[in-house]
Structures are given as C-alpha cells and as structure tokens.
Coordinates of C-alpha atoms and ligand atoms in Angstrom, one line a residue:
M260 CA 0.0 0.0 0.0
T261 CA 2.8 2.4 0.9
N262 CA 4.4 1.8 -2.5
K263 CA 1.1 2.3 -4.3
I264 CA 0.6 5.7 -2.6
Y265 CA 4.2 6.5 -3.2
R266 CA 3.9 5.7 -6.9
S267 CA 0.6 7.6 -7.2
I268 CA 2.0 10.7 -5.6
I269 CA 5.1 10.7 -7.9
L270 CA 2.9 10.1 -11.0
T271 CA 0.4 12.8 -10.1
S272 CA 3.1 15.3 -9.3
M273 CA 5.1 14.7 -12.4
S274 CA 2.0 14.8 -14.6
V275 CA 0.8 18.1 -13.0
L276 CA 4.2 19.6 -13.4
I277 CA 4.6 18.6 -17.1
I278 CA 1.1 19.7 -18.0
S279 CA 1.5 23.0 -16.1
L280 CA 4.8 23.7 -17.8
I281 CA 3.2 23.1 -21.2
F282 CA 0.1 25.3 -20.4
I283 CA 2.2 28.1 -18.8
T284 CA 4.5 28.2 -21.8
G285 CA 1.4 28.3 -24.1
I286 CA -0.2 31.1 -22.1
I287 CA 3.0 33.1 -21.9
F288 CA 3.6 32.7 -25.6
D289 CA 0.1 33.8 -26.3
L290 CA 0.5 36.9 -24.1
F291 CA 3.9 37.5 -25.8
E292 CA 2.3 37.4 -29.2
G293 CA -0.4 40.0 -28.2
Q294 CA 2.4 42.2 -26.8
I295 CA 4.3 41.9 -30.1
L296 CA 1.3 42.9 -32.1
N297 CA 0.7 46.0 -29.9
E298 CA 4.3 47.0 -30.3
L299 CA 4.0 46.6 -34.1
K300 CA 0.8 48.8 -34.1
N301 CA 2.6 51.5 -32.0
E302 CA 5.7 51.3 -34.2
A303 CA 3.5 51.6 -37.4
K304 CA 1.7 54.6 -35.8
Y305 CA 4.9 56.7 -35.2
I306 CA 6.6 55.5 -38.5
G307 CA 3.5 56.4 -40.5
Y308 CA 3.5 59.8 -38.9
T309 CA 7.2 60.2 -39.8
I310 CA 6.6 59.1 -43.4
E311 CA 3.7 61.5 -43.7
Q312 CA 5.9 64.3 -42.5
D313 CA 9.3 63.5 -44.0
G314 CA 8.5 61.2 -46.9
T315 CA 10.5 58.0 -47.7
D316 CA 13.8 59.4 -46.5
F317 CA 13.1 57.7 -43.3
F318 CA 14.0 54.3 -45.0
K319 CA 17.6 55.4 -45.8
N320 CA 18.6 55.8 -42.2
F321 CA 16.7 52.8 -40.9
S322 CA 18.8 50.1 -39.1
K323 CA 18.4 46.6 -40.6
N324 CA 18.4 45.1 -37.1
N325 CA 15.1 46.7 -36.3
N326 CA 11.7 45.4 -37.3
R327 CA 11.1 45.2 -41.1
I328 CA 9.2 48.2 -42.5
T329 CA 7.7 48.1 -46.0
L330 CA 5.8 50.9 -47.8
I331 CA 3.4 49.7 -50.5
D332 CA 1.4 51.7 -52.9
P333 CA -2.4 50.9 -53.3
N334 CA -1.6 48.8 -56.4
G335 CA 0.6 46.5 -54.3
T336 CA 4.0 47.7 -55.7
V337 CA 6.6 48.0 -52.9
I338 CA 7.8 51.6 -52.7
A339 CA 10.3 51.1 -50.0
D340 CA 11.5 48.3 -47.7
T341 CA 14.1 48.2 -44.9
V342 CA 15.4 44.8 -45.7
A343 CA 15.2 44.0 -49.4
D344 CA 15.8 45.9 -52.6
T345 CA 12.3 47.0 -53.8
E346 CA 13.2 45.8 -57.4
T347 CA 13.5 42.3 -56.2
L348 CA 10.2 42.3 -54.4
D349 CA 7.0 41.1 -56.1
N350 CA 3.5 42.7 -55.9
H351 CA 2.2 42.6 -52.3
L352 CA -1.5 43.1 -53.1
N353 CA -2.4 39.5 -52.5
R354 CA -0.8 39.5 -49.0
K355 CA -3.5 38.9 -46.4
E356 CA -2.5 41.9 -44.1
I357 CA -2.5 44.2 -47.2
Q358 CA -5.9 43.0 -48.3
L359 CA -7.2 43.5 -44.7
A360 CA -5.7 47.0 -44.5
I361 CA -7.3 48.0 -47.9
E362 CA -10.6 46.7 -46.7
N363 CA -10.5 47.8 -43.0
G364 CA -7.8 50.4 -42.8
S365 CA -5.5 48.0 -41.0
G366 CA -4.8 44.3 -40.9
T367 CA -2.6 41.7 -39.3
S368 CA -1.4 38.2 -40.4
I369 CA 1.1 35.6 -39.3
R370 CA 3.1 33.5 -41.6
Y371 CA 5.3 30.5 -40.6
S372 CA 8.6 29.4 -42.1
D373 CA 8.6 26.1 -44.0
T374 CA 10.2 24.3 -41.0
F375 CA 7.8 26.0 -38.6
T376 CA 10.7 27.1 -36.5
E377 CA 10.0 30.8 -37.1
K378 CA 6.9 33.0 -37.7
T379 CA 6.6 36.5 -39.0
V380 CA 3.9 38.8 -37.6
Y381 CA 2.7 41.5 -40.0
Y382 CA 0.7 44.6 -39.3
A383 CA -0.4 46.9 -42.1
T384 CA -2.1 50.2 -42.0
V385 CA -3.3 52.7 -44.7
L386 CA -1.6 56.1 -44.5
S387 CA -3.4 59.4 -45.3
D388 CA -2.0 59.4 -48.8
G389 CA -3.4 56.0 -49.6
T390 CA 0.0 54.1 -49.3
I391 CA 0.1 51.1 -47.0
L392 CA 2.7 50.9 -44.3
R393 CA 3.6 47.4 -43.1
V394 CA 5.6 46.6 -40.0
S395 CA 6.7 43.1 -39.4
T396 CA 8.8 41.2 -36.9
T397 CA 10.1 37.6 -37.0
Q398 CA 9.9 35.5 -33.8
Y399 CA 10.6 31.9 -32.8
T400 CA 7.5 29.6 -32.9
I401 CA 6.3 27.9 -29.6
I402 CA 7.9 24.6 -30.9
T403 CA 11.3 26.3 -31.2
V404 CA 10.9 27.9 -27.8
L405 CA 9.9 24.5 -26.3
L406 CA 12.8 22.7 -28.0
G407 CA 15.1 25.4 -26.7
L408 CA 13.7 24.9 -23.2
I409 CA 14.1 21.1 -23.2
Q410 CA 17.4 21.1 -21.5
P411 CA 16.5 23.4 -18.6
L412 CA 13.1 21.6 -18.4
I413 CA 14.8 18.2 -18.0
V414 CA 17.0 19.6 -15.2
I415 CA 13.9 21.1 -13.6
L416 CA 12.0 17.8 -14.0
I417 CA 14.9 15.8 -12.5
I418 CA 15.1 18.1 -9.5
A419 CA 11.4 18.0 -9.1
L420 CA 11.5 14.2 -9.4
I421 CA 14.1 13.8 -6.7
L422 CA 12.2 16.2 -4.4
T423 CA 8.9 14.3 -5.2
F424 CA 10.6 11.0 -4.3
F425 CA 11.6 12.3 -0.9
I426 CA 8.4 14.1 -0.2
S427 CA 6.1 11.4 -1.4
S428 CA 8.0 8.7 0.5
K429 CA 7.5 10.7 3.7
I430 CA 3.9 11.5 2.9
S431 CA 3.0 7.9 2.1
K432 CA 4.7 6.7 5.2
N433 CA 2.8 9.3 7.2
I434 CA -0.5 8.2 5.6
I435 CA 0.2 4.5 6.3
S436 CA 1.7 4.7 9.7
P437 CA -1.7 5.2 11.6
I438 CA -3.0 2.2 9.7
N439 CA 0.0 0.1 10.6
N440 CA -0.4 1.1 14.2
I441 CA -4.0 -0.2 14.4
N442 CA -4.3 -2.7 17.2
P443 CA -6.0 -5.7 15.6
D444 CA -6.9 -7.0 19.1
D445 CA -9.0 -4.0 19.9
P446 CA -10.0 -2.6 16.5
E447 CA -12.6 -0.1 17.8
N448 CA -10.2 1.5 20.2
N449 CA -7.8 3.1 17.7
N450 CA -7.0 6.7 17.0
V451 CA -7.0 6.5 13.2
Y452 CA -8.7 8.1 10.2
E453 CA -12.4 8.7 10.6
E454 CA -13.1 7.1 7.3
L455 CA -11.8 3.8 8.7
A456 CA -14.2 3.8 11.6
P457 CA -17.0 1.7 9.8
F458 CA -14.3 -0.7 8.6
L459 CA -12.9 -1.1 12.1
S460 CA -16.3 -1.6 13.6
K461 CA -16.9 -4.3 11.0
I462 CA -13.6 -6.0 11.9
A463 CA -14.5 -5.8 15.6
A464 CA -17.9 -7.4 14.9
Q465 CA -16.3 -10.1 12.8
K466 CA -13.7 -10.7 15.4
K467 CA -16.4 -11.2 18.0
T468 CA -18.2 -13.7 15.7
I469 CA -14.9 -15.5 15.0
S470 CA -14.0 -15.8 18.7
K471 CA -17.4 -17.1 19.5
Q472 CA -17.2 -19.6 16.7
L473 CA -13.7 -20.6 17.8
E474 CA -14.9 -21.0 21.3
D475 CA -17.8 -23.2 20.2
A476 CA -15.5 -25.3 18.0
Y477 CA -13.0 -25.7 20.8
Q478 CA -15.8 -26.7 23.2
M479 CA -17.1 -29.2 20.7
Q480 CA -13.7 -30.6 20.1
N481 CA -13.2 -31.0 23.8
E482 CA -16.5 -32.7 24.3
F483 CA -15.7 -35.0 21.4
K484 CA -12.2 -35.7 22.9
L485 CA -13.7 -36.3 26.3
I486 CA -16.2 -38.8 24.9
T487 CA -13.7 -40.7 22.6
E488 CA -11.0 -40.7 25.2
N489 CA -13.3 -42.3 27.7
M490 CA -14.2 -45.0 25.3
N491 CA -12.7 -48.5 25.7
E492 CA -13.4 -49.0 22.0
G493 CA -10.9 -47.8 19.5
F494 CA -12.1 -44.9 17.3
L495 CA -10.6 -43.9 14.0
I496 CA -11.8 -41.3 11.4
I497 CA -10.1 -41.5 8.0
D498 CA -10.6 -39.6 4.7
E499 CA -11.2 -41.1 1.3
K500 CA -7.5 -41.6 0.7
T501 CA -7.1 -43.6 4.0
N502 CA -5.4 -40.6 5.7
L503 CA -6.0 -40.6 9.5
L504 CA -8.0 -37.5 10.5
S505 CA -8.8 -38.4 14.1
Y506 CA -8.3 -41.2 16.6
N507 CA -8.5 -41.9 20.3
S508 CA -5.8 -43.4 22.5
A509 CA -7.8 -46.6 22.9
A510 CA -7.4 -47.2 19.1
L511 CA -3.6 -46.8 19.4
K512 CA -3.5 -49.1 22.4
L513 CA -5.6 -51.8 20.7
L514 CA -3.6 -51.6 17.5
K515 CA -0.4 -51.5 19.5
A516 CA 0.8 -48.4 17.8
E517 CA 3.0 -46.3 20.1
T518 CA 3.1 -43.2 17.9
V519 CA 0.9 -42.0 15.2
K520 CA 2.6 -41.5 11.9
T521 CA 0.7 -38.9 9.9
G522 CA -0.6 -40.4 6.7
S523 CA -2.4 -43.5 5.9
V524 CA -4.3 -45.5 8.6
L525 CA -2.9 -48.6 7.0
T526 CA 0.5 -47.9 8.6
L527 CA -1.1 -48.5 12.0
N528 CA -2.0 -52.1 11.2
R529 CA -1.0 -54.1 8.2
T530 CA -3.1 -57.2 8.7
H531 CA -5.1 -58.5 5.8
N532 CA -8.5 -58.1 7.7
F533 CA -7.8 -54.5 8.5
R534 CA -6.8 -53.7 4.9
N535 CA -10.0 -55.5 3.7
I536 CA -12.3 -53.6 5.9
I537 CA -10.8 -50.2 4.9
N538 CA -11.1 -51.1 1.2
T539 CA -14.7 -52.2 1.7
V540 CA -15.8 -49.2 3.7
L541 CA -14.2 -46.7 1.3
A542 CA -16.0 -48.5 -1.5
G543 CA -19.2 -47.2 0.2
E544 CA -20.3 -50.3 2.1
R545 CA -20.7 -50.8 5.9
A546 CA -18.3 -53.5 7.0
E547 CA -18.0 -55.6 10.1
S548 CA -15.3 -58.2 10.6
R549 CA -13.4 -60.1 13.3
M550 CA -9.7 -59.5 13.4
Q551 CA -7.0 -61.6 15.2
Y552 CA -4.1 -59.5 16.2
D553 CA -1.2 -61.0 18.2
D554 CA -3.1 -62.8 21.0
M555 CA -6.1 -60.4 20.9
T556 CA -9.4 -60.7 19.1
Y557 CA -11.1 -57.5 17.8
N558 CA -14.4 -56.8 16.2
L559 CA -14.0 -54.1 13.6
I560 CA -17.1 -52.0 12.6
A561 CA -16.6 -49.5 9.8
N562 CA -19.2 -47.0 8.4
P563 CA -18.7 -44.9 5.3
V564 CA -19.2 -41.1 5.5
Y565 CA -21.0 -39.6 2.5
K566 CA -21.2 -36.1 1.2
N567 CA -23.3 -35.4 -1.9
D568 CA -23.5 -39.1 -2.7
R569 CA -19.7 -39.4 -2.6
V570 CA -17.7 -41.3 0.0
I571 CA -15.5 -38.8 1.7
G572 CA -14.2 -41.0 4.5
A573 CA -15.1 -43.5 7.1
V574 CA -15.5 -44.0 10.9
I575 CA -14.0 -47.2 12.3
I576 CA -14.7 -48.6 15.7
I577 CA -12.4 -51.3 17.2
I578 CA -14.0 -53.4 20.0
D579 CA -11.8 -55.7 22.1
I580 CA -13.7 -59.0 22.2
T581 CA -10.7 -61.1 23.3
E582 CA -12.3 -62.1 26.6
S583 CA -15.7 -62.9 25.2
A584 CA -14.0 -64.8 22.3
R585 CA -12.0 -66.7 24.8
R586 CA -15.1 -67.5 26.9
E587 CA -16.9 -68.6 23.8
D588 CA -14.0 -71.0 22.9
M589 CA -13.9 -72.3 26.4
R590 CA -17.6 -72.9 26.4
R591 CA -17.4 -74.8 23.1
E592 CA -14.5 -76.8 24.4
F593 CA -16.3 -77.4 27.7
T594 CA -19.5 -78.7 25.9
A595 CA -17.4 -81.0 23.8
N596 CA -15.6 -82.3 26.9
V597 CA -18.7 -82.7 28.9
S598 CA -20.4 -84.7 26.1
H599 CA -17.3 -86.9 25.9
E600 CA -17.0 -87.4 29.7
L601 CA -20.7 -88.2 30.0
K602 CA -20.6 -90.6 27.1
T603 CA -17.9 -92.9 28.6
P604 CA -19.8 -94.0 31.8
L605 CA -23.1 -94.0 29.9
T606 CA -21.7 -96.4 27.3
S607 CA -20.4 -98.7 30.0
I608 CA -23.8 -98.6 31.8
S609 CA -25.6 -99.3 28.6
G610 CA -23.1 -102.1 27.7
F611 CA -23.6 -103.9 31.1
A612 CA -27.4 -103.5 30.9
E613 CA -27.5 -104.9 27.4
L614 CA -25.6 -108.0 28.5
M615 CA -28.0 -108.5 31.4
K616 CA -31.2 -107.7 29.7
D617 CA -32.1 -111.1 28.4
G618 CA -31.6 -112.8 31.8
N619 CA -28.9 -115.3 30.7
T620 CA -26.2 -113.7 32.7
P621 CA -25.0 -115.9 35.6
P622 CA -25.9 -114.5 39.0
E623 CA -22.2 -113.9 40.1
T624 CA -21.6 -111.9 36.9
V625 CA -24.8 -110.0 37.5
V626 CA -23.3 -108.9 40.9
D627 CA -20.1 -107.8 39.2
F628 CA -22.0 -106.0 36.4
S629 CA -24.4 -104.3 38.9
K630 CA -21.3 -103.1 40.9
S631 CA -19.8 -101.7 37.7
I632 CA -23.1 -100.0 36.8
Y633 CA -23.3 -98.6 40.3
D634 CA -19.7 -97.3 40.1
E635 CA -20.3 -95.7 36.6
S636 CA -23.5 -94.1 37.8
Q637 CA -21.7 -92.7 40.9
R638 CA -19.1 -91.3 38.5
L639 CA -21.9 -89.8 36.4
I640 CA -23.5 -88.3 39.5
S641 CA -20.1 -86.8 40.6
L642 CA -19.5 -85.5 37.1
V643 CA -22.9 -83.9 36.8
N644 CA -22.5 -82.4 40.4
D645 CA -19.2 -80.9 39.4
I646 CA -20.5 -79.6 36.1
I647 CA -23.4 -77.9 38.0
K648 CA -21.0 -76.4 40.5
I649 CA -18.6 -75.0 37.9
S650 CA -21.5 -73.7 35.8
E651 CA -22.9 -71.9 38.8
L652 CA -19.5 -70.3 39.5
D653 CA -19.1 -69.5 35.8
E654 CA -22.5 -67.9 35.4
R655 CA -22.0 -65.7 38.4
N656 CA -25.7 -64.8 38.3
I657 CA -26.4 -66.9 41.4
K658 CA -26.4 -64.7 44.5
Y659 CA -24.4 -66.3 47.3
T660 CA -24.5 -64.9 50.8
S661 CA -21.2 -63.9 52.2
E662 CA -20.5 -64.3 55.9
P663 CA -17.5 -64.5 58.2
V664 CA -16.0 -67.9 57.8
D665 CA -13.5 -69.4 60.2
L666 CA -11.1 -71.3 57.8
Y667 CA -9.6 -73.3 60.6
E668 CA -13.0 -74.6 61.7
L669 CA -14.1 -75.2 58.1
S670 CA -10.9 -77.1 57.3
S671 CA -11.4 -79.2 60.3
E672 CA -15.0 -80.1 59.1
V673 CA -13.7 -81.0 55.7
I674 CA -10.9 -83.2 57.1
K675 CA -13.5 -85.0 59.2
R676 CA -15.7 -85.6 56.1
L677 CA -12.6 -87.0 54.3
K678 CA -11.7 -89.4 57.1
P679 CA -13.0 -92.5 55.3
S680 CA -10.8 -91.9 52.3
S681 CA -7.8 -90.9 54.3
E682 CA -8.1 -93.9 56.6
K683 CA -8.4 -96.1 53.6
K684 CA -4.9 -95.1 52.5
N685 CA -3.7 -94.6 56.0
V686 CA -2.9 -90.9 55.2
T687 CA -2.5 -88.7 58.2
V688 CA -4.1 -85.3 57.8
N689 CA -2.8 -82.6 60.2
L690 CA -4.4 -79.2 60.7
I691 CA -1.9 -76.7 61.7
G692 CA -2.5 -73.1 62.7
D693 CA -5.1 -71.0 64.5
S694 CA -8.5 -69.9 63.9
V695 CA -8.6 -67.3 61.1
V696 CA -11.8 -65.6 59.9
I697 CA -12.3 -64.3 56.4
Y698 CA -15.4 -62.9 54.8
G699 CA -16.7 -65.2 52.1
V700 CA -19.2 -67.8 50.9
R701 CA -19.0 -70.8 53.2
K702 CA -20.4 -73.3 50.6
I703 CA -17.8 -72.3 47.9
L704 CA -14.9 -72.2 50.4
D705 CA -16.0 -75.6 51.6
E706 CA -16.0 -76.9 48.0
M707 CA -12.5 -75.5 47.4
I708 CA -10.9 -76.9 50.6
Y709 CA -12.6 -80.2 50.1
N710 CA -11.4 -80.6 46.4
I711 CA -7.8 -79.8 47.3
C712 CA -7.7 -82.0 50.4
D713 CA -9.4 -84.8 48.5
N714 CA -6.7 -84.6 45.8
A715 CA -4.0 -84.5 48.5
I716 CA -5.3 -87.8 49.8
K717 CA -6.3 -89.3 46.4
Y718 CA -2.9 -88.7 44.8
N719 CA -0.9 -89.5 48.0
K720 CA 1.1 -92.6 48.7
Q721 CA 0.0 -95.3 51.2
D722 CA 0.8 -94.0 54.8
G723 CA 1.4 -90.6 53.4
N724 CA 0.9 -87.2 55.1
V725 CA -1.2 -84.1 54.4
D726 CA -0.7 -80.8 56.2
V727 CA -3.4 -78.2 56.2
I728 CA -1.7 -75.0 57.3
L729 CA -3.4 -71.7 58.2
S730 CA -1.3 -68.6 58.6
S731 CA -1.9 -64.9 58.4
A732 CA 0.6 -62.1 57.9
D733 CA 0.7 -58.6 56.3
N734 CA -3.1 -58.5 55.9
K735 CA -3.0 -61.8 54.0
V736 CA -4.4 -65.1 55.0
K737 CA -2.7 -68.2 53.6
L738 CA -4.2 -71.7 53.4
T739 CA -1.5 -74.2 52.4
I740 CA -2.4 -77.9 51.7
R741 CA 0.8 -79.9 51.5
D742 CA 1.0 -83.6 50.7
T743 CA 3.6 -86.2 50.3
G744 CA 2.1 -87.7 47.2
I745 CA 3.1 -88.5 43.7
G746 CA 3.7 -84.9 42.7
I747 CA 3.0 -83.2 39.3
P748 CA 5.6 -82.9 36.6
Y749 CA 6.6 -79.3 36.1
P750 CA 5.3 -78.8 32.6
E751 CA 1.8 -79.9 33.7
Q752 CA 1.6 -77.8 36.8
S753 CA 0.3 -74.8 34.9
R754 CA -2.5 -76.8 33.3
I755 CA -4.0 -78.7 36.3
F756 CA -6.5 -75.9 36.8
E757 CA -7.9 -76.3 33.3
R758 CA -11.3 -78.1 33.0
F759 CA -11.0 -81.8 32.5
Y760 CA -7.2 -81.7 32.5
R761 CA -5.7 -84.7 34.2
V762 CA -2.1 -85.6 34.5
D763 CA -2.8 -89.3 34.4
K764 CA -6.3 -90.0 33.1
G765 CA -6.3 -93.7 34.1
R766 CA -5.2 -92.9 37.7
S767 CA -7.7 -90.0 38.0
K768 CA -10.6 -92.3 36.9
A769 CA -9.4 -95.0 39.2
V770 CA -9.6 -92.7 42.2
G771 CA -13.0 -91.3 41.1
G772 CA -11.7 -88.0 39.7
T773 CA -13.7 -85.9 37.3
G774 CA -11.0 -83.5 36.1
L775 CA -13.0 -80.6 37.4
G776 CA -11.9 -80.5 41.1
L777 CA -9.1 -77.9 40.8
S778 CA -11.0 -76.0 38.2
I779 CA -13.8 -75.5 40.8
A780 CA -11.1 -74.6 43.4
K781 CA -9.7 -72.0 41.1
H782 CA -13.1 -70.4 40.4
A783 CA -13.8 -70.4 44.1
A784 CA -10.5 -68.6 44.8
I785 CA -11.2 -66.0 42.0
Y786 CA -14.7 -65.5 43.5
H787 CA -12.9 -64.5 46.8
N788 CA -10.3 -62.4 45.1
A789 CA -7.7 -64.9 46.3
E790 CA -4.7 -66.3 44.5
I791 CA -4.1 -70.0 44.0
S792 CA -0.7 -71.4 43.1
V793 CA 0.9 -74.8 42.9
D794 CA 4.3 -76.1 43.8
S795 CA 5.2 -79.7 43.2
I796 CA 8.0 -82.2 42.9
V797 CA 7.4 -85.6 41.3
D798 CA 7.4 -88.4 43.9
K799 CA 7.9 -85.9 46.7
G800 CA 4.6 -84.2 46.9
T801 CA 2.5 -81.2 46.0
T802 CA 1.7 -77.9 47.8
I803 CA -1.3 -75.9 46.8
T804 CA -1.5 -72.4 48.4
I805 CA -4.4 -70.0 48.4
T806 CA -3.7 -66.4 49.5
F807 CA -6.7 -64.4 50.6
N808 CA -6.8 -60.7 51.4
K809 CA -7.8 -60.2 55.0
N810 CA -10.9 -58.2 55.4
Ligands
ADP59 P1 -9.3 -84.8 39.2 O1 -10.8 -84.9 39.4 O2 -8.9 -85.7 38.1 O3 -8.6 -85.0 40.4 P2 -8.5 -82.1 39.4 O4 -9.0 -81.0 38.7 O5 -8.9 -82.1 40.9 O6 -9.1 -83.4 38.7 O7 -7.0 -82.3 39.2 C1 -6.5 -82.3 37.9 C2 -5.3 -83.2 37.8 O8 -4.2 -82.7 38.6 C3 -5.5 -84.5 38.5 O9 -6.1 -85.4 37.5 C4 -4.2 -84.9 38.9 O10 -3.5 -85.6 37.8 C5 -3.5 -83.7 39.2 N1 -3.4 -83.5 40.7 C6 -4.3 -82.6 41.3 N2 -3.9 -82.6 42.6 C7 -2.8 -83.4 42.8 C8 -2.0 -83.7 43.8 N3 -2.2 -83.2 45.1 N4 -1.0 -84.5 43.6 C9 -0.7 -85.0 42.4 N5 -1.5 -84.7 41.3 C10 -2.5 -83.9 41.5

C-alpha cells in the first residue's frame, strides 16, 4: 500500500508539473504574441506619422536590425523596404494583411517558415496618402521555444522528481503509519482516520463472531475428545484416501501403535483383515469383521461417511472381544468335553445293561455288572454335580450370601468328612495353625478346601501325610495344603486348573476324579479375590497355596 501511494504521488506530481509547464508556456507565448502585435501597431503609428511628415527618407537611415518596414502603394507595388531591394520584391497586393488593410484600414497576419521554427507577424495600416505601411517582426514559434527549453526543463524535472521522491516517501509513510499502528486485538479502540471507523467496527464485529465460533468449535472438540478418550473402544476417522484424521488413545492401544505417523491409517495395522475392511468401507459399504491381532481378538465395525453421494471418508470402531471370544472358545471346548465325559460312563452302563437284559447272565456276573453299573452311575453323578458347581460359578448370576467364615473350623470339618478316604490309605491329615476368619461364601470355600484336600489324599502314597496349614501375615491369609504324594511334573503344573485336565487320566478315573476339582477350586479362589498357586516335585509331593486378602 505504501508503495502504491508513493507511486501515485510521484505520477500525479510529475503529470501536473509537465502539463502545467506546457500550459504556462502556451499562455506566456500567447501573451507575448499579443504584446508583439501591440508593439507593431505602435511602431506603425509613429513610423506612419514620420513618413507622412518626411517622406520615404526615413527608410535610408533605418537600421536593418530593427523590425522590417515596408511601404506599398495601393496597387501592391513595394515603394520602400528596410530589408530588401524593392526591385526584387513582387507585388504585395495578395498578401493577407495588405488585403485586410485596404478593406478595413489596418490588418494583421502571421506566416510561418517552412520548418515551422519561425513566424513573422505582420501589421499593415493605410496612411493618409493611400499608401500602405507594413511593419513586421520575426519570432521563434512555440515549438522552437519548447525545443530550446528542453534542457532546462529536463533539469527542472529531475530536481522535481528527486524532491517528489523524498516528499512522497515521507507522505506515504505518514499516511500509512496510523493504519500500521492499528491494534487488531482492539479494532474499535484506535485513533485512526475517521473514514476507517466503519471498517474497524466491522472488523470488531467479525472478530467477536470468529472468537465465538472458535470457542464453540473448541468446546465441541473438547467434548468430542472427552467422549472418545473415555471409550474402551478404539475410534478412527479417515478420509477417502485412507489418511488418518482423528483417533483416540484406545485405538492406538488396541492396534499396539505407540506413535501415530501422519498419513495412511494402514500404517497403523498391516493385517489382511484391517486392509480389507478399509477397502470395503471406502467403496461405500458398511463393513464388520473379526480381526485376530497378536493374542487379541477384535471386532471391527466401519461405516462410510457420505457427502453429496460421494464417500469422503469412514469411521472405524475397534472393539476388544478377546475375553468374550476366549469364553466362547472355552464354552465350546467345555461342551465337547462334557459330552465326551458323560458318554464314557453311559456307554459302560448301557453295555452292562445290554448284557444282562435277556436274563442269561450268571448271578455272580450280575453282581459284578451291577457293581460296575453302580460305580459308573456314581461317576456320572459326581461328574454332573461338578458340572453344576462349575456352571454356577461360571455364570456368576447366582447370589451367594457372604459371611464371616473361620477357615480353621471349616478345614477341620472337611478333614472330618474325608476321614473314610484318608483312613483307607492310612494318610495322616494334620491341621496346623489357629482360627482365622475371612469374609466369604461358606459353601464355595468348603468346596474349594474339600477338592484340594481330596486330591492331596487321592494322589498320595500309602501311609502318606497331608498338612493343612493356616497362617496370616501382612493383611493376607494363607491356606496351604501340602501332601507327600506322587507330585505333578513341572510342565503340567500350569495346566492342572484347566477343566477336565488330568495328568494321568487312568489314575484319576481309578480314584474317582472328574478332572473338574481344581477348576472349581480356582473359580472359588477367584470368587474370593484370592490367588491360587501350585508347587510340586514328582514323587515328593504337592503344595497348593491360596492367598486371601484379610478383610
Ligand atoms: P481330578 O478330578 O482328576 O482330580 P482335578 O481338577 O482335581 O481333577 O485335578 C487335575 C489333575 O491334577 C488330576 O487329575 C491330577 O492328575 C493332578 N493333581 C491334582 N492334585 C494333585 C496332587 N495333590 N498330587 C498330584 N497330582 C494332582
């Protein structure tokens, strides 16, 4: 803007200067011409008077440097002339000033040289004797004058230009400086040109609108962030070129991306399923798919975003379904295992019954068969009971009543109930420790202690030992069941809490195991926020420890 003002001032000043110079020269020249004519008239007046008095002698003494004076008779013949020999001069009757003088008594005319560099101004007047006196003077034309003035004019123009540069630079800076000093943060509170007041008011109003809009946008963004950041689900927004526009931290966590590289969302995850779902959604279709990533299972839901019937991006939600997928798998496996476990005793029962049904079986065999049928049905009953227990604990929708339970007293009861089986193997069960009360569900805790103690006896050696130890320290209550049994090989120790897992299937069956005892014990521990662990050495014995938080 400063430059524009600066250039305009220079242009205007120079134009005004040049035009003025031309006009002033023209006016002066015009005035000068009028002046010359007056002088010619005056000169003609007194020369005419002299001629009328003294005759043409006047011409003899006349200096050639003065204006040219010519005396012409009424026929146009030159009688006398101060410049040329009259013999050489032609008839002057057709000259314009002579014609005008004959018609009006006096006349003027101007004639230019061929090159237009000079002009001659003529004034003719009729004297009392009828002769015509003509006075003329030769001058430079305006063109010649201007040409002659060019050099000084250029000097003047250069000086004027330099001055204009300085002055206009200062003026333009002065004009612009108040505008430059406008405080944009407070447009209405500025001491600046009056003409700018409406403009500044408009800026102030717009500033208010923009601040309000920014504030609203900021608030909306914050709300959006608050919502998405509190989501467990991953949230991604992409454009039609797969570029990531927005995301929440859950998305990064689920996709195991530590930092976000700007650019394509495909750099966050390169699995086939992820790629597929992005391609499908950007083709304009809603897509839903399950994705396996490392040891996690995700459900991906992608919705296209349309604008004017054109897909301009997509919103992708990532839901972690690892736990439910795992439960689903477990349930499927459990159902298959249950069917298998139930089938074995039922097949045996059905086989014995089939052999006996036609009545040809000898009575002593019938006794054996009946015993087998009884044993298998007992196995079935224990199996079904254990399945019911584990399902109850699994479902977690059964409301159990919690109460203070003395683990010492409960363990003592369990040991008493297990007396027949411990006596059978001559296993000594010792209860060590003092009364310790925890808050829990008696029925579940009973089941847990029973199953572990039962195992400690079942998998013990003849004349072995079982110690049930209760101790409490650091706000923790420990229940340790230690036996001197066959032990569990190290690689199997982590699996014994799995449903239907048995180290030695034949042995477990022989001792009436269902493969669910420790699974029930683990669920019971989880129900009480307790930790269960195993430590075992083959042929030396096994120690199962449950650590409760004291309440
Ligand atoms: P089961 O009904 O077969 O005993 P559990 O779930 O109670 O099923 O135990 C799983 C497996 O762990 C058992 O089959 C057994 O092989 C092993 N086991 C459990 N407790 C002991 C123990 N105290 N000593 C040795 N092996 C054990």
